[in-house]
Tab-separated table of C-alpha atoms in Angstrom:
chain	number	residue	atom	x	y	z
Y	1	ALA	CA	82.112	124.324	105.003
Y	2	GLN	CA	81.881	120.694	104.043
Y	3	THR	CA	79.520	118.571	106.102
Y	4	VAL	CA	78.592	114.914	105.948
Y	5	THR	CA	75.514	113.588	107.728
Y	6	GLN	CA	74.687	109.995	108.496
Y	7	SER	CA	71.282	110.027	110.123
Y	8	GLN	CA	71.127	106.349	111.118
Y	9	PRO	CA	73.331	105.636	114.137
Y	10	GLU	CA	72.456	101.933	114.097
Y	11	MET	CA	70.848	99.480	111.735
Y	12	SER	CA	70.168	95.781	111.725
Y	13	VAL	CA	69.577	93.399	108.846
Y	14	GLN	CA	69.101	89.684	108.530
Y	15	GLU	CA	71.597	87.603	106.655
Y	16	ALA	CA	70.890	87.469	102.890
Y	17	GLU	CA	68.668	90.533	103.052
Y	18	THR	CA	69.347	93.960	101.549
Y	19	VAL	CA	70.022	97.091	103.568
Y	20	THR	CA	70.544	100.724	102.611
Y	21	LEU	CA	72.642	103.160	104.626
Y	22	SER	CA	71.990	106.868	104.175
Y	23	CYS	CA	74.439	109.716	103.712
Y	24	THR	CA	73.900	113.329	102.788
Y	25	TYR	CA	76.498	116.002	102.293
Y	26	ASP	CA	76.680	119.712	101.750
Y	27	THR	CA	78.985	121.568	99.396
Y	28	SER	CA	78.884	124.416	96.940
Y	29	GLU	CA	81.471	122.821	94.682
Y	30	SER	CA	80.616	120.887	91.544
Y	31	ASN	CA	83.604	118.562	91.555
Y	32	TYR	CA	84.047	116.239	94.496
Y	33	TYR	CA	84.587	112.667	95.586
Y	34	LEU	CA	82.559	110.433	97.869
Y	35	PHE	CA	83.551	107.293	99.731
Y	36	TRP	CA	82.127	104.603	101.940
Y	37	TYR	CA	84.550	103.062	104.403
Y	38	LYS	CA	83.890	100.035	106.593
Y	39	GLN	CA	85.343	99.587	110.084
Y	40	PRO	CA	84.798	96.063	111.422
Y	41	PRO	CA	85.387	95.142	115.062
Y	42	SER	CA	89.048	94.638	114.203
Y	43	ARG	CA	89.110	98.454	113.940
Y	44	GLN	CA	90.850	98.613	110.560
Y	45	MET	CA	89.253	101.014	108.069
Y	46	ILE	CA	88.618	99.493	104.649
Y	47	LEU	CA	87.411	101.270	101.526
Y	48	VAL	CA	84.094	99.839	100.306
Y	49	ILE	CA	83.318	102.066	97.343
Y	50	ARG	CA	84.280	105.371	95.726
Y	51	GLN	CA	82.267	107.728	93.528
Y	52	GLU	CA	83.408	110.711	91.505
Y	53	ALA	CA	80.764	113.433	91.326
Y	54	TYR	CA	81.142	114.038	87.605
Y	55	LYS	CA	80.276	110.419	86.845
Y	56	GLN	CA	76.544	109.915	86.549
Y	57	GLN	CA	76.770	106.149	86.737
Y	58	ASN	CA	76.448	104.740	90.236
Y	59	ALA	CA	79.535	102.903	91.469
Y	60	THR	CA	79.255	99.179	92.163
Y	61	GLU	CA	81.600	96.736	93.885
Y	62	ASN	CA	80.208	93.207	94.018
Y	63	ARG	CA	77.380	93.240	96.594
Y	64	PHE	CA	77.887	96.930	97.354
Y	65	SER	CA	76.382	99.696	95.267
Y	66	VAL	CA	75.568	103.344	95.743
Y	67	ASN	CA	72.613	105.514	94.853
Y	68	PHE	CA	74.223	108.860	94.050
Y	69	GLN	CA	71.690	111.666	93.751
Y	70	LYS	CA	73.734	114.770	92.984
Y	71	ALA	CA	70.874	117.254	93.039
Y	72	ALA	CA	69.713	115.966	96.406
Y	73	LYS	CA	73.314	115.683	97.674
Y	74	SER	CA	72.642	112.129	98.711
Y	75	PHE	CA	75.003	109.146	98.591
Y	76	SER	CA	73.425	106.013	100.021
Y	77	LEU	CA	75.074	102.601	100.214
Y	78	LYS	CA	73.146	99.458	99.376
Y	79	ILE	CA	74.405	96.116	100.606
Y	80	SER	CA	72.789	93.162	98.888
Y	81	ASP	CA	72.788	89.584	100.167
Y	82	SER	CA	74.100	90.741	103.549
Y	83	GLN	CA	76.664	88.506	105.210
Y	84	LEU	CA	77.717	88.189	108.834
Y	85	GLY	CA	81.089	89.622	107.855
Y	86	ASP	CA	79.384	92.855	106.849
Y	87	THR	CA	78.838	93.659	110.525
Y	88	ALA	CA	80.782	96.878	111.046
Y	89	MET	CA	80.655	100.626	111.354
Y	90	TYR	CA	80.173	102.272	107.984
Y	91	PHE	CA	81.474	105.783	107.384
Y	92	CYS	CA	80.551	108.052	104.543
Y	93	ALA	CA	83.326	110.483	103.559
Y	94	PHE	CA	83.570	113.436	101.229
Y	95	ILE	CA	86.200	115.708	99.728
Y	96	ALA	CA	85.639	118.639	97.428
Y	97	GLY	CA	87.876	118.941	94.399
Y	98	THR	CA	89.745	121.950	95.692
Y	99	ALA	CA	89.934	120.923	99.321
Y	100	SER	CA	92.747	119.303	101.241
Y	101	LYS	CA	90.618	117.717	103.907
Y	102	LEU	CA	88.563	114.544	103.847
Y	103	THR	CA	85.437	114.844	106.008
Y	104	PHE	CA	83.896	111.765	107.576
Y	105	GLY	CA	80.354	111.281	108.808
Y	106	THR	CA	79.627	110.007	112.296
Y	107	GLY	CA	79.055	106.470	111.096
Y	108	THR	CA	76.279	103.886	111.031
Y	109	ARG	CA	76.699	100.729	113.044
Y	110	LEU	CA	75.363	97.788	111.023
Y	111	GLN	CA	74.574	94.480	112.652
Y	112	VAL	CA	73.917	91.478	110.420
Y	113	THR	CA	71.941	88.785	112.212
Y	114	LEU	CA	71.121	85.161	111.486
G	1	ASP	CA	102.643	93.823	100.640
G	2	ALA	CA	102.380	94.028	104.423
G	3	GLY	CA	100.051	96.992	104.356
G	4	VAL	CA	100.417	100.069	106.510
G	5	ILE	CA	102.308	99.237	109.683
G	6	GLN	CA	101.778	101.130	112.915
G	7	SER	CA	103.522	100.795	116.228
G	8	PRO	CA	102.824	100.422	119.007
G	9	ARG	CA	99.331	98.919	118.794
G	10	HIS	CA	98.567	100.012	122.327
G	11	GLU	CA	100.166	102.690	124.453
G	12	VAL	CA	99.368	103.591	128.023
G	13	THR	CA	101.178	106.557	129.478
G	14	GLU	CA	100.874	109.082	132.243
G	15	MET	CA	99.880	112.664	131.751
G	16	GLY	CA	102.872	114.842	130.933
G	17	GLN	CA	104.873	112.109	129.242
G	18	GLU	CA	106.020	112.239	125.643
G	19	VAL	CA	104.349	109.810	123.266
G	20	THR	CA	105.645	108.842	119.838
G	21	LEU	CA	103.528	106.925	117.369
G	22	ARG	CA	105.145	105.365	114.323
G	23	CYS	CA	103.960	104.540	110.844
G	24	LYS	CA	105.384	102.766	107.840
G	25	PRO	CA	103.277	103.411	104.718
G	26	ILE	CA	102.829	101.004	101.851
G	27	SER	CA	105.882	101.031	99.609
G	28	GLY	CA	105.360	103.269	96.599
G	29	HIS	CA	102.584	105.347	98.132
G	30	ASN	CA	103.344	109.051	98.017
G	31	SER	CA	100.703	110.339	100.424
G	32	LEU	CA	100.483	109.726	104.148
G	33	PHE	CA	97.763	110.731	106.570
G	34	TRP	CA	97.398	110.774	110.349
G	35	TYR	CA	93.878	110.520	111.793
G	36	ARG	CA	92.466	110.527	115.303
G	37	GLN	CA	89.273	108.694	116.202
G	38	THR	CA	87.262	109.380	119.349
G	39	MET	CA	83.677	108.734	120.339
G	40	MET	CA	83.022	112.445	120.750
G	41	ARG	CA	84.614	113.782	117.575
G	42	GLY	CA	84.618	110.783	115.254
G	43	LEU	CA	87.403	110.453	112.710
G	44	GLU	CA	89.491	113.575	112.178
G	45	LEU	CA	92.338	114.175	109.746
G	46	LEU	CA	95.248	115.612	111.709
G	47	ILE	CA	97.902	116.072	109.044
G	48	TYR	CA	98.587	115.045	105.472
G	49	PHE	CA	101.962	114.570	103.747
G	50	ASN	CA	102.582	114.387	100.031
G	51	ASN	CA	106.033	113.222	98.901
G	52	ASN	CA	107.223	113.605	102.513
G	53	VAL	CA	106.146	117.257	102.668
G	54	PRO	CA	103.375	118.355	105.038
G	55	ILE	CA	100.517	119.713	102.931
G	56	ASP	CA	97.855	120.473	105.504
G	57	ASP	CA	98.330	120.389	109.264
G	58	SER	CA	95.268	122.428	110.129
G	59	GLY	CA	93.775	119.437	111.904
G	60	MET	CA	96.594	119.210	114.437
G	61	PRO	CA	94.826	120.177	117.653
G	62	GLU	CA	97.589	121.977	119.494
G	63	ASP	CA	101.286	122.765	119.481
G	64	ARG	CA	101.749	119.725	121.668
G	65	PHE	CA	101.231	117.649	118.543
G	66	SER	CA	103.911	117.369	115.876
G	67	ALA	CA	104.442	115.056	112.926
G	68	LYS	CA	107.424	114.304	110.764
G	69	MET	CA	108.118	112.284	107.669
G	70	PRO	CA	111.908	112.087	107.260
G	71	ASN	CA	111.659	109.703	104.306
G	72	ALA	CA	109.113	107.938	102.145
G	73	SER	CA	108.947	104.892	104.384
G	74	PHE	CA	108.549	106.354	107.849
G	75	SER	CA	106.503	108.899	109.753
G	76	THR	CA	106.033	109.795	113.403
G	77	LEU	CA	103.324	111.570	115.347
G	78	LYS	CA	104.537	112.980	118.639
G	79	ILE	CA	102.554	114.345	121.551
G	80	GLN	CA	104.519	116.269	124.143
G	81	PRO	CA	103.328	116.630	126.835
G	82	SER	CA	100.431	114.204	126.658
G	83	GLU	CA	97.087	114.877	128.357
G	84	PRO	CA	94.150	112.586	129.214
G	85	ARG	CA	92.038	114.200	126.463
G	86	ASP	CA	94.541	112.893	123.918
G	87	SER	CA	93.289	109.372	124.594
G	88	ALA	CA	92.040	108.038	121.262
G	89	VAL	CA	92.818	105.653	118.453
G	90	TYR	CA	95.349	107.130	116.055
G	91	PHE	CA	95.356	105.846	112.511
G	92	CYS	CA	97.960	106.222	109.836
G	93	ALA	CA	96.908	105.781	106.204
G	94	SER	CA	98.683	105.966	102.876
G	95	SER	CA	97.570	106.480	99.320
G	96	LEU	CA	99.033	106.266	95.845
G	97	ARG	CA	97.480	109.497	94.700
G	98	GLY	CA	96.342	111.603	97.621
G	99	LEU	CA	93.067	112.337	99.363
G	100	ARG	CA	90.830	111.826	96.351
G	101	TYR	CA	91.700	108.177	95.982
G	102	GLU	CA	91.630	105.067	98.107
G	103	GLN	CA	93.436	105.304	101.393
G	104	TYR	CA	94.868	102.202	103.020
G	105	PHE	CA	94.649	102.390	106.783
G	106	GLY	CA	96.892	100.837	109.364
G	107	PRO	CA	95.489	98.936	112.337
G	108	GLY	CA	95.674	101.993	114.569
G	109	THR	CA	97.343	102.767	117.877
G	110	ARG	CA	95.086	102.912	120.902
G	111	LEU	CA	96.506	105.597	123.185
G	112	THR	CA	95.436	105.908	126.783
G	113	VAL	CA	96.747	108.805	128.836
G	114	THR	CA	96.082	108.497	132.566
């Protein structure tokens, strides 16, 4: 079975600082895809970043980057220069190459403060 | 593009009533997904269509739930009869290339069954 674990229910960071959100997953497959989605108070889910397991290079999107450790089955999200608009729930998601189901973690609520 | 459109945004109904949720995916997207989000269970994939054909409906909780996609620009999720435990936010999402790529989510329908 595929599982995704986000061990930090809530986190807080000051504006302009850097924060890292943790995600671990479990699979026996070698080919899979990982995602971080953001859900702001408006409720709409927005893709932050996507990583393909066969790519060794960590994905980066502007202030967002991941630390993908395949052997450790870890996929953490780093947010640099945090902004108030980054306040949201962040969900890690995973799908194995042969699967037809995307599994989401339970989310981390991030609060960016002044 | 207007993005994924869902209607209604809010629905309050009494137990036993039929509820129909509607979704218009982004034009040109060939995959459509229905999700349910609750505090207890998080975000769950209910059903997934590819080119209007249901691919995986294993997430549909009970026979009371049904989904259709009569054409590429419209899908419905129906609950009949509704129960209080169906109260949740229901999201529709679409994608150009299926589960392994970015999904664009609609704003969700908040369903309350009393």
